[in-house]
């Protein structure tokens, strides 16, 4: 009597490999994506949500999960951060109407730490300088990756970074003498 055995079902190696590639991509880029959101003023929980959503979108939209997906990840983070900013603005407007306040007032702490001063100085650079400085130096992207994220040439990224660094040095020097 011969027993016929069925061949084991074929494992879809491509989907398994894609999952492994994504897990590697996730391990390498999830924490930097969280820091991206935090550096742009998001709370830790909002930054984590932005990073998770961005990773989900990378999984859904990117065929290749290698270094070429990094600019897409940061563009996606940027768009998601803008959504958070819009939500904050809508929430603020609703709260303002509910309280019938027409003026916005805020108080700042007298003693700010160095990170706060640096963040404010970088923010005062305006766009695109502040974003290029953040992507290059805080997020650790290459000039080529920043060029892809900001839709500029690599040469334009370096030129803007150079101008922004000079302006930032003047701002920080002025803050040191002013305090």
Coordinates of N, CA, C and O in Angstrom, one line a residue:
X1 N 0.8 -1.2 0.0 CA 0.0 0.0 0.0 C 0.9 1.2 0.0 O 1.8 1.4 0.8
X2 N 0.7 2.1 -0.9 CA 1.5 3.4 -1.0 C 0.6 4.5 -0.5 O -0.6 4.6 -0.8
X3 N 1.2 5.3 0.2 CA 0.5 6.5 0.8 C 1.0 7.7 0.0 O 2.2 8.0 -0.2
X4 N 0.0 8.4 -0.6 CA 0.4 9.6 -1.3 C 0.3 10.8 -0.3 O -0.6 10.9 0.4
X5 N 1.4 11.5 -0.4 CA 1.4 12.7 0.4 C 1.3 14.0 -0.4 O 1.8 14.0 -1.6
X6 N 0.7 14.9 0.1 CA 0.5 16.2 -0.7 C 1.8 17.0 -0.5 O 2.4 16.9 0.6
X7 N 2.1 17.7 -1.5 CA 3.3 18.6 -1.4 C 2.8 19.7 -0.4 O 1.7 20.2 -0.5
X8 N 3.8 20.2 0.4 CA 3.4 21.3 1.3 C 3.0 22.5 0.5 O 3.6 22.7 -0.6
X9 N 2.1 23.3 0.9 CA 1.7 24.5 0.2 C 3.0 25.4 0.0 O 3.8 25.5 1.0
X10 N 3.1 25.9 -1.1 CA 4.2 26.8 -1.4 C 4.1 28.1 -0.6 O 3.0 28.7 -0.6
X11 N 5.1 28.5 0.0 CA 5.1 29.7 0.8 C 5.5 30.8 -0.1 O 6.4 30.7 -0.9
X12 N 4.7 31.9 -0.1 CA 5.0 33.0 -0.9 C 6.2 33.7 -0.3 O 6.1 34.5 0.6
X13 N 7.4 33.4 -0.9 CA 8.6 33.9 -0.4 C 8.7 35.4 -0.6 O 9.3 36.1 0.2
X14 N 8.1 36.0 -1.6 CA 8.2 37.4 -1.9 C 7.5 38.2 -0.8 O 8.0 39.2 -0.3
X15 N 6.3 37.7 -0.3 CA 5.6 38.5 0.7 C 6.4 38.3 2.1 O 6.4 39.3 2.9
X16 N 6.9 37.1 2.3 CA 7.7 36.9 3.5 C 9.0 37.8 3.5 O 9.3 38.5 4.5
X17 N 9.6 37.9 2.4 CA 10.8 38.7 2.2 C 10.5 40.2 2.4 O 11.2 41.0 3.0
X18 N 9.3 40.6 1.8 CA 8.9 42.0 1.9 C 8.6 42.3 3.4 O 9.0 43.4 3.8
X19 N 8.0 41.4 4.1 CA 7.8 41.7 5.5 C 9.1 41.8 6.3 O 9.2 42.7 7.1
X20 N 10.0 40.9 6.0 CA 11.3 41.1 6.7 C 12.0 42.4 6.3 O 12.6 43.0 7.2
X21 N 11.9 42.8 5.1 CA 12.5 44.1 4.7 C 11.8 45.2 5.4 O 12.5 46.2 5.9
X22 N 10.5 45.2 5.5 CA 9.8 46.2 6.2 C 10.1 46.2 7.7 O 10.3 47.3 8.3
X23 N 10.2 45.1 8.3 CA 10.6 45.0 9.7 C 11.9 45.7 9.9 O 12.1 46.4 10.9
X24 N 12.9 45.4 9.0 CA 14.2 46.0 9.1 C 14.1 47.5 9.0 O 14.7 48.3 9.7
X25 N 13.3 47.9 7.9 CA 13.1 49.4 7.7 C 12.5 50.0 8.9 O 12.9 51.1 9.3
X26 N 11.5 49.4 9.5 CA 10.8 49.9 10.6 C 11.8 50.1 11.8 O 11.8 51.1 12.5
X27 N 12.6 49.1 12.1 CA 13.5 49.1 13.2 C 14.5 50.3 13.0 O 14.9 51.0 14.0
X28 N 14.9 50.5 11.8 CA 15.9 51.6 11.5 C 15.3 53.0 11.5 O 16.0 53.9 11.8
X29 N 14.1 53.1 11.1 CA 13.5 54.4 10.8 C 12.3 54.9 11.7 O 11.9 56.0 11.6
X30 N 11.8 54.0 12.5 CA 10.7 54.4 13.3 C 11.0 55.4 14.3 O 10.4 56.5 14.5
X31 N 12.1 55.2 15.1 CA 12.5 56.2 16.1 C 12.9 57.5 15.5 O 12.5 58.6 16.0
X32 N 13.7 57.5 14.4 CA 13.9 58.8 13.8 C 12.6 59.5 13.3 O 12.6 60.8 13.4
X33 N 11.7 58.8 12.9 CA 10.4 59.4 12.5 C 9.7 60.0 13.7 O 9.0 61.1 13.5
X34 N 9.8 59.4 14.8 CA 9.2 59.9 16.0 C 9.9 61.2 16.4 O 9.3 62.3 16.7
X35 N 11.2 61.2 16.3 CA 12.0 62.4 16.6 C 11.7 63.5 15.7 O 11.7 64.7 16.0
X36 N 11.4 63.2 14.4 CA 11.0 64.2 13.4 C 9.8 65.0 13.9 O 9.8 66.2 13.8
X37 N 8.8 64.2 14.4 CA 7.6 64.9 14.8 C 7.8 65.7 16.1 O 7.3 66.8 16.2
X38 N 8.6 65.2 17.0 CA 8.9 65.9 18.3 C 9.6 67.2 18.0 O 9.3 68.2 18.5
X39 N 10.6 67.1 17.0 CA 11.3 68.4 16.7 C 10.5 69.4 16.0 O 10.8 70.6 15.9
X40 N 9.3 69.0 15.5 CA 8.4 70.0 14.9 C 7.3 70.4 15.9 O 6.2 70.9 15.5
X41 N 7.5 70.1 17.2 CA 6.6 70.6 18.2 C 5.5 69.7 18.6 O 4.5 70.1 19.3
X42 N 5.5 68.4 18.1 CA 4.4 67.5 18.5 C 4.7 66.9 19.9 O 5.8 66.8 20.3
X43 N 3.6 66.5 20.5 CA 3.8 65.8 21.8 C 4.3 64.4 21.4 O 4.3 64.0 20.3
X44 N 4.8 63.8 22.5 CA 5.3 62.4 22.3 C 4.3 61.5 21.6 O 4.6 60.8 20.7
X45 N 3.1 61.6 22.2 CA 2.0 60.7 21.7 C 1.6 61.0 20.2 O 1.4 60.1 19.4
X46 N 1.6 62.3 19.9 CA 1.3 62.7 18.5 C 2.4 62.3 17.6 O 2.1 61.8 16.5
X47 N 3.6 62.5 18.0 CA 4.8 62.1 17.2 C 4.8 60.6 16.9 O 5.1 60.1 15.8
X48 N 4.4 59.8 18.0 CA 4.4 58.4 17.8 C 3.3 58.0 16.8 O 3.4 57.1 16.0
X49 N 2.2 58.7 16.9 CA 1.0 58.4 16.0 C 1.4 58.7 14.6 O 1.1 58.0 13.6
X50 N 2.1 59.9 14.4 CA 2.5 60.3 13.1 C 3.5 59.2 12.5 O 3.4 58.8 11.3
X51 N 4.4 58.8 13.3 CA 5.4 57.8 12.9 C 4.8 56.5 12.5 O 5.1 55.9 11.5
X52 N 3.8 56.1 13.3 CA 3.1 54.8 13.0 C 2.3 54.9 11.7 O 2.3 54.0 10.9
X53 N 1.6 56.0 11.6 CA 0.8 56.2 10.3 C 1.7 56.3 9.1 O 1.4 55.7 8.1
X54 N 2.9 57.0 9.3 CA 3.8 57.1 8.1 C 4.3 55.7 7.8 O 4.5 55.4 6.6
X55 N 4.7 54.9 8.8 CA 5.2 53.5 8.5 C 4.1 52.7 7.8 O 4.4 51.9 6.9
X56 N 2.9 52.9 8.2 CA 1.8 52.1 7.6 C 1.7 52.5 6.1 O 1.5 51.7 5.2
X57 N 1.8 53.8 5.8 CA 1.7 54.3 4.5 C 2.9 53.8 3.6 O 2.7 53.4 2.5
X58 N 4.0 53.8 4.2 CA 5.2 53.3 3.5 C 5.0 51.8 3.2 O 5.2 51.4 2.0
X59 N 4.5 51.0 4.1 CA 4.2 49.6 3.8 C 3.2 49.5 2.7 O 3.4 48.6 1.8
X60 N 2.2 50.3 2.6 CA 1.1 50.2 1.6 C 1.6 50.7 0.3 O 1.2 50.2 -0.8
X61 N 2.4 51.7 0.2 CA 2.7 52.4 -1.0 C 4.0 52.2 -1.7 O 4.2 52.3 -2.9
X62 N 5.0 51.8 -0.9 CA 6.4 51.6 -1.4 C 6.6 50.2 -1.9 O 6.5 49.3 -1.1
X63 N 7.0 50.0 -3.1 CA 7.4 48.7 -3.6 C 8.7 48.3 -3.0 O 8.8 47.2 -2.5
X64 N 9.7 49.2 -3.0 CA 11.0 48.9 -2.5 C 11.1 49.4 -1.1 O 10.8 50.6 -0.8
X65 N 11.5 48.6 -0.2 CA 11.7 49.0 1.2 C 13.1 49.1 1.6 O 13.6 48.4 2.4
X66 N 13.8 50.0 0.9 CA 15.2 50.2 1.1 C 15.5 51.7 1.3 O 14.6 52.4 1.7
X67 N 16.7 52.1 1.1 CA 17.1 53.5 1.3 C 16.2 54.4 0.4 O 16.0 55.6 0.8
X68 N 15.8 54.0 -0.7 CA 15.0 54.8 -1.6 C 13.6 55.2 -1.0 O 13.0 56.1 -1.4
X69 N 13.2 54.5 0.0 CA 11.9 54.8 0.7 C 12.0 55.9 1.8 O 11.0 56.4 2.2
X70 N 13.3 56.2 2.1 CA 13.4 57.2 3.2 C 12.8 58.6 2.8 O 12.1 59.2 3.6
X71 N 13.1 59.1 1.6 CA 12.5 60.4 1.3 C 10.9 60.3 1.4 O 10.3 61.3 1.8
X72 N 10.4 59.2 0.9 CA 8.9 59.1 0.9 C 8.4 59.1 2.4 O 7.4 59.7 2.7
X73 N 9.2 58.4 3.3 CA 8.8 58.4 4.7 C 8.8 59.8 5.2 O 7.8 60.2 5.9
X74 N 9.8 60.6 5.0 CA 9.9 61.9 5.5 C 8.8 62.8 4.9 O 8.3 63.7 5.6
X75 N 8.6 62.7 3.6 CA 7.5 63.5 3.0 C 6.2 63.1 3.6 O 5.3 64.0 3.9
X76 N 5.9 61.8 3.9 CA 4.7 61.4 4.5 C 4.6 61.9 5.9 O 3.6 62.4 6.3
X77 N 5.7 61.9 6.7 CA 5.7 62.5 8.0 C 5.4 64.0 8.0 O 4.6 64.5 8.8
X78 N 5.9 64.7 7.0 CA 5.7 66.1 6.9 C 4.2 66.3 6.7 O 3.6 67.2 7.3
X79 N 3.6 65.6 5.8 CA 2.1 65.8 5.5 C 1.3 65.4 6.7 O 0.4 66.2 7.1
X80 N 1.7 64.4 7.5 CA 0.9 64.0 8.7 C 1.1 65.1 9.8 O 0.2 65.3 10.5
X81 N 2.3 65.6 9.9 CA 2.5 66.7 10.9 C 1.6 67.9 10.5 O 1.1 68.5 11.4
X82 N 1.5 68.2 9.2 CA 0.7 69.3 8.8 C -0.8 69.0 9.2 O -1.5 69.9 9.6
X83 N -1.2 67.8 9.1 CA -2.6 67.4 9.6 C -2.7 67.7 11.0 O -3.8 68.2 11.5
X84 N -1.7 67.3 11.8 CA -1.8 67.6 13.3 C -1.9 69.1 13.5 O -2.7 69.5 14.4
X85 N -1.0 69.9 12.8 CA -1.1 71.3 13.0 C -2.5 71.9 12.6 O -3.0 72.7 13.4
X86 N -3.1 71.4 11.6 CA -4.4 71.8 11.2 C -5.5 71.4 12.3 O -6.3 72.2 12.6
X87 N -5.3 70.2 12.8 CA -6.2 69.8 13.8 C -6.1 70.6 15.1 O -7.1 71.0 15.7
X88 N -4.8 71.0 15.4 CA -4.6 71.8 16.6 C -5.3 73.2 16.3 O -5.9 73.7 17.2
X89 N -5.1 73.7 15.2 CA -5.7 75.0 14.8 C -7.2 75.0 14.9 O -7.8 75.9 15.5
X90 N -7.8 73.9 14.4 CA -9.3 73.8 14.4 C -9.7 73.7 15.9 O -10.7 74.3 16.3
X91 N -9.0 72.9 16.7 CA -9.4 72.7 18.1 C -9.2 74.0 18.8 O -10.1 74.4 19.6
X92 N -8.2 74.7 18.5 CA -7.9 76.0 19.2 C -9.1 77.0 18.8 O -9.6 77.7 19.7
X93 N -9.4 77.1 17.5 CA -10.5 77.9 17.1 C -11.8 77.6 17.8 O -12.5 78.5 18.2
X94 N -12.1 76.3 17.9 CA -13.3 75.9 18.6 C -13.3 76.3 20.0 O -14.3 76.8 20.6
X95 N -12.2 76.1 20.7 CA -12.1 76.5 22.1 C -12.2 78.0 22.3 O -12.8 78.5 23.2
X96 N -11.6 78.7 21.4 CA -11.7 80.2 21.4 C -13.1 80.7 21.3 O -13.5 81.6 22.0
X97 N -13.8 80.1 20.3 CA -15.2 80.5 20.1 C -16.0 80.1 21.4 O -16.9 80.9 21.8
X98 N -15.8 79.0 21.9 CA -16.5 78.5 23.1 C -16.3 79.5 24.3 O -17.2 79.8 25.0
X99 N -15.1 79.9 24.4 CA -14.8 80.9 25.5 C -15.0 82.3 25.2 O -14.9 83.2 26.0
X100 N -15.3 82.5 23.9 CA -15.6 83.9 23.4 C -14.4 84.8 23.6 O -14.5 86.0 24.0
X101 N -13.2 84.2 23.4 CA -12.0 85.0 23.5 C -11.5 85.4 22.1 O -11.5 84.5 21.2
X102 N -11.2 86.6 21.9 CA -10.7 87.1 20.6 C -9.2 87.3 20.6 O -8.7 87.7 19.5
X103 N -8.6 87.2 21.7 CA -7.2 87.5 21.7 C -6.5 86.2 22.2 O -6.9 85.5 23.1
X104 N -5.4 86.0 21.6 CA -4.5 84.9 22.0 C -3.4 85.4 22.9 O -2.7 86.3 22.6
X105 N -3.3 84.8 24.1 CA -2.2 85.2 24.9 C -1.5 84.0 25.4 O -2.1 83.0 25.6
X106 N -0.2 84.1 25.5 CA 0.6 83.0 26.0 C 1.7 83.6 26.8 O 2.2 84.7 26.6
X107 N 2.0 82.8 27.8 CA 3.2 83.2 28.6 C 4.3 82.2 28.4 O 4.0 81.0 28.2
X108 N 5.5 82.6 28.3 CA 6.6 81.8 28.2 C 7.4 81.7 29.5 O 7.5 82.7 30.2
X109 N 8.0 80.7 29.7 CA 8.9 80.5 30.9 C 10.1 81.5 30.7 O 10.6 81.6 29.6
X110 N 10.5 82.1 31.8 CA 11.7 83.0 31.7 C 12.9 82.2 31.4 O 13.8 82.7 30.6
X111 N 13.1 81.1 32.0 CA 14.3 80.4 31.7 C 14.1 79.2 30.8 O 13.4 78.2 31.2
X112 N 14.5 79.3 29.6 CA 14.4 78.2 28.6 C 15.7 77.5 28.4 O 16.7 78.1 28.5
X113 N 15.6 76.2 28.2 CA 16.8 75.4 28.0 C 17.4 75.7 26.6 O 16.7 76.3 25.8
X114 N 18.6 75.3 26.5 CA 19.3 75.5 25.2 C 18.6 74.9 24.0 O 18.5 75.5 22.9
X115 N 18.0 73.7 24.2 CA 17.2 73.1 23.1 C 16.1 74.0 22.6 O 15.8 74.1 21.4
X116 N 15.4 74.6 23.6 CA 14.3 75.5 23.2 C 14.8 76.7 22.4 O 14.2 77.1 21.4
X117 N 15.9 77.2 22.9 CA 16.5 78.4 22.2 C 16.9 78.0 20.8 O 16.6 78.7 19.8
X118 N 17.5 76.8 20.6 CA 17.9 76.4 19.3 C 16.7 76.1 18.4 O 16.7 76.5 17.2
X119 N 15.7 75.5 19.0 CA 14.5 75.2 18.2 C 13.9 76.5 17.7 O 13.5 76.6 16.5
X120 N 13.8 77.5 18.6 CA 13.2 78.8 18.2 C 14.1 79.5 17.1 O 13.6 80.1 16.2
X121 N 15.4 79.4 17.3 CA 16.3 80.0 16.3 C 16.2 79.3 14.9 O 16.1 80.0 13.9
X122 N 16.1 78.0 14.9 CA 15.9 77.3 13.7 C 14.5 77.7 13.1 O 14.4 77.9 11.9
X123 N 13.5 77.7 13.9 CA 12.2 78.1 13.4 C 12.2 79.5 12.8 O 11.4 79.8 11.8
X124 N 13.0 80.4 13.4 CA 13.0 81.8 12.9 C 13.7 81.9 11.5 O 13.6 83.0 10.9
X125 N 14.3 80.9 11.1 CA 15.0 80.9 9.8 C 13.9 81.0 8.7 O 14.2 81.5 7.6
X126 N 12.7 80.5 8.9 CA 11.7 80.5 7.9 C 11.9 79.3 7.0 O 12.9 78.6 7.0
X127 N 11.0 79.1 6.1 CA 11.1 78.1 5.1 C 11.8 78.6 3.8 O 11.6 79.8 3.5
X128 N 12.5 77.8 3.1 CA 12.8 76.4 3.3 C 14.0 76.1 4.2 O 14.3 75.0 4.5
X129 N 14.7 77.2 4.7 CA 15.9 77.0 5.5 C 15.7 76.2 6.7 O 16.6 75.3 7.0
X130 N 14.7 76.4 7.5 CA 14.5 75.7 8.7 C 14.3 74.2 8.5 O 14.9 73.3 9.1
X131 N 13.5 73.9 7.5 CA 13.2 72.5 7.2 C 14.5 71.8 6.7 O 14.7 70.6 7.0
X132 N 15.2 72.4 5.8 CA 16.5 71.8 5.3 C 17.5 71.6 6.4 O 18.1 70.5 6.5
X133 N 17.6 72.6 7.4 CA 18.5 72.4 8.5 C 18.0 71.2 9.3 O 18.8 70.3 9.8
X134 N 16.7 71.1 9.6 CA 16.2 70.0 10.4 C 16.5 68.7 9.8 O 16.9 67.7 10.4
X135 N 16.1 68.6 8.5 CA 16.3 67.3 7.8 C 17.8 66.9 7.7 O 18.1 65.7 7.9
X136 N 18.7 67.8 7.4 CA 20.1 67.5 7.3 C 20.7 67.1 8.7 O 21.4 66.1 8.8
X137 N 20.5 68.0 9.7 CA 21.3 67.9 10.9 C 20.5 67.2 12.0 O 21.1 66.5 12.8
X138 N 19.2 67.4 12.1 CA 18.5 66.7 13.2 C 18.0 65.3 12.8 O 18.0 64.4 13.6
X139 N 17.6 65.2 11.5 CA 17.0 63.9 11.1 C 18.1 63.1 10.4 O 17.8 61.9 10.2
X140 N 19.2 63.7 10.1 CA 20.3 62.9 9.5 C 20.2 62.4 8.1 O 20.8 61.5 7.7
X141 N 19.4 63.1 7.3 CA 19.2 62.7 5.9 C 20.4 63.2 5.1 O 21.0 64.2 5.5
X142 N 20.7 62.6 4.0 CA 21.7 63.1 3.1 C 21.2 64.2 2.3 O 19.9 64.4 2.2
X143 N 22.1 65.0 1.7 CA 21.6 66.1 0.8 C 20.7 65.6 -0.3 O 19.7 66.2 -0.7
X144 N 21.1 64.4 -0.9 CA 20.3 63.8 -1.9 C 18.8 63.5 -1.4 O 17.9 63.7 -2.1
X145 N 18.8 63.0 -0.2 CA 17.4 62.6 0.3 C 16.7 63.9 0.6 O 15.5 64.0 0.4
X146 N 17.3 64.9 1.2 CA 16.7 66.2 1.4 C 16.2 66.8 0.1 O 15.1 67.3 0.1
X147 N 17.0 66.7 -0.9 CA 16.6 67.2 -2.2 C 15.3 66.5 -2.7 O 14.4 67.2 -3.2
X148 N 15.2 65.2 -2.5 CA 14.0 64.5 -2.9 C 12.8 64.9 -2.1 O 11.7 65.0 -2.6
X149 N 13.0 65.1 -0.8 CA 11.9 65.5 0.1 C 11.4 66.9 -0.2 O 10.2 67.1 -0.2
X150 N 12.3 67.8 -0.5 CA 11.9 69.2 -0.7 C 11.7 69.6 -2.2 O 11.5 70.7 -2.5
X151 N 11.9 68.6 -3.1 CA 11.7 68.9 -4.5 C 12.7 69.9 -5.0 O 12.3 70.9 -5.7
X152 N 14.0 69.8 -4.6 CA 15.0 70.7 -5.0 C 16.2 69.9 -5.5 O 16.2 68.7 -5.4
X153 N 17.1 70.6 -6.1 CA 18.4 69.9 -6.5 C 19.3 69.8 -5.3 O 19.1 70.5 -4.3
X154 N 20.2 68.8 -5.4 CA 21.2 68.7 -4.3 C 22.0 69.9 -4.1 O 22.2 70.4 -2.9
X155 N 22.4 70.6 -5.2 CA 23.1 71.8 -5.1 C 22.3 72.9 -4.4 O 22.8 73.7 -3.6
X156 N 21.0 73.0 -4.7 CA 20.2 74.0 -4.1 C 20.0 73.7 -2.6 O 20.0 74.6 -1.8
X157 N 20.0 72.4 -2.2 CA 19.9 72.1 -0.8 C 21.2 72.6 -0.1 O 21.1 73.2 1.0
X158 N 22.4 72.3 -0.6 CA 23.6 72.8 0.0 C 23.7 74.3 0.1 O 24.1 74.8 1.1
X159 N 23.3 75.0 -1.0 CA 23.3 76.4 -1.0 C 22.4 77.0 0.1 O 22.8 77.9 0.9
X160 N 21.2 76.4 0.2 CA 20.2 76.9 1.2 C 20.8 76.6 2.6 O 20.6 77.4 3.6
X161 N 21.4 75.4 2.8 CA 21.9 75.0 4.1 C 23.0 76.0 4.5 O 23.1 76.4 5.7
X162 N 23.9 76.4 3.6 CA 25.0 77.3 3.9 C 24.4 78.6 4.3 O 24.9 79.2 5.3
X163 N 23.4 79.2 3.6 CA 22.8 80.5 3.9 C 22.2 80.3 5.3 O 22.3 81.2 6.2
X164 N 21.5 79.2 5.5 CA 20.8 79.1 6.8 C 21.7 78.9 8.0 O 21.4 79.4 9.1
X165 N 22.8 78.2 7.8 CA 23.8 78.1 8.9 C 24.4 79.5 9.3 O 24.5 79.8 10.4
X166 N 24.7 80.3 8.2 CA 25.2 81.6 8.5 C 24.2 82.4 9.3 O 24.5 83.1 10.3
X167 N 23.0 82.4 8.9 CA 21.9 83.2 9.5 C 21.7 82.6 10.9 O 21.5 83.4 11.9
X168 N 21.7 81.3 11.1 CA 21.5 80.7 12.4 C 22.6 81.1 13.4 O 22.4 81.4 14.5
X169 N 23.9 81.2 12.9 CA 25.0 81.6 13.7 C 24.8 83.0 14.2 O 25.0 83.3 15.4
X170 N 24.3 83.9 13.3 CA 24.1 85.3 13.7 C 23.0 85.3 14.8 O 23.1 86.1 15.8
X171 N 21.9 84.6 14.6 CA 20.8 84.6 15.5 C 21.3 84.1 16.9 O 21.0 84.7 17.9
X172 N 22.0 83.0 16.9 CA 22.4 82.4 18.2 C 23.5 83.3 18.9 O 23.5 83.5 20.1
X173 N 24.3 84.0 18.1 CA 25.3 84.9 18.7 C 24.6 86.1 19.3 O 24.9 86.5 20.4
X174 N 23.5 86.6 18.6 CA 22.7 87.7 19.1 C 22.0 87.3 20.4 O 21.9 88.1 21.3
X175 N 21.5 86.1 20.5 CA 20.8 85.6 21.7 C 21.8 85.5 22.9 O 21.4 85.8 24.0
X176 N 23.0 85.1 22.6 CA 24.0 85.0 23.7 C 24.3 86.3 24.3 O 24.4 86.5 25.4
X177 N 24.5 87.3 23.4 CA 24.8 88.7 23.8 C 23.6 89.4 24.4 O 23.8 90.2 25.3
X178 N 22.4 89.0 24.0 CA 21.2 89.7 24.5 C 20.8 89.2 25.8 O 20.0 89.8 26.5
X179 N 21.3 88.0 26.2 CA 20.8 87.4 27.5 C 21.8 87.7 28.6 O 22.9 87.9 28.6

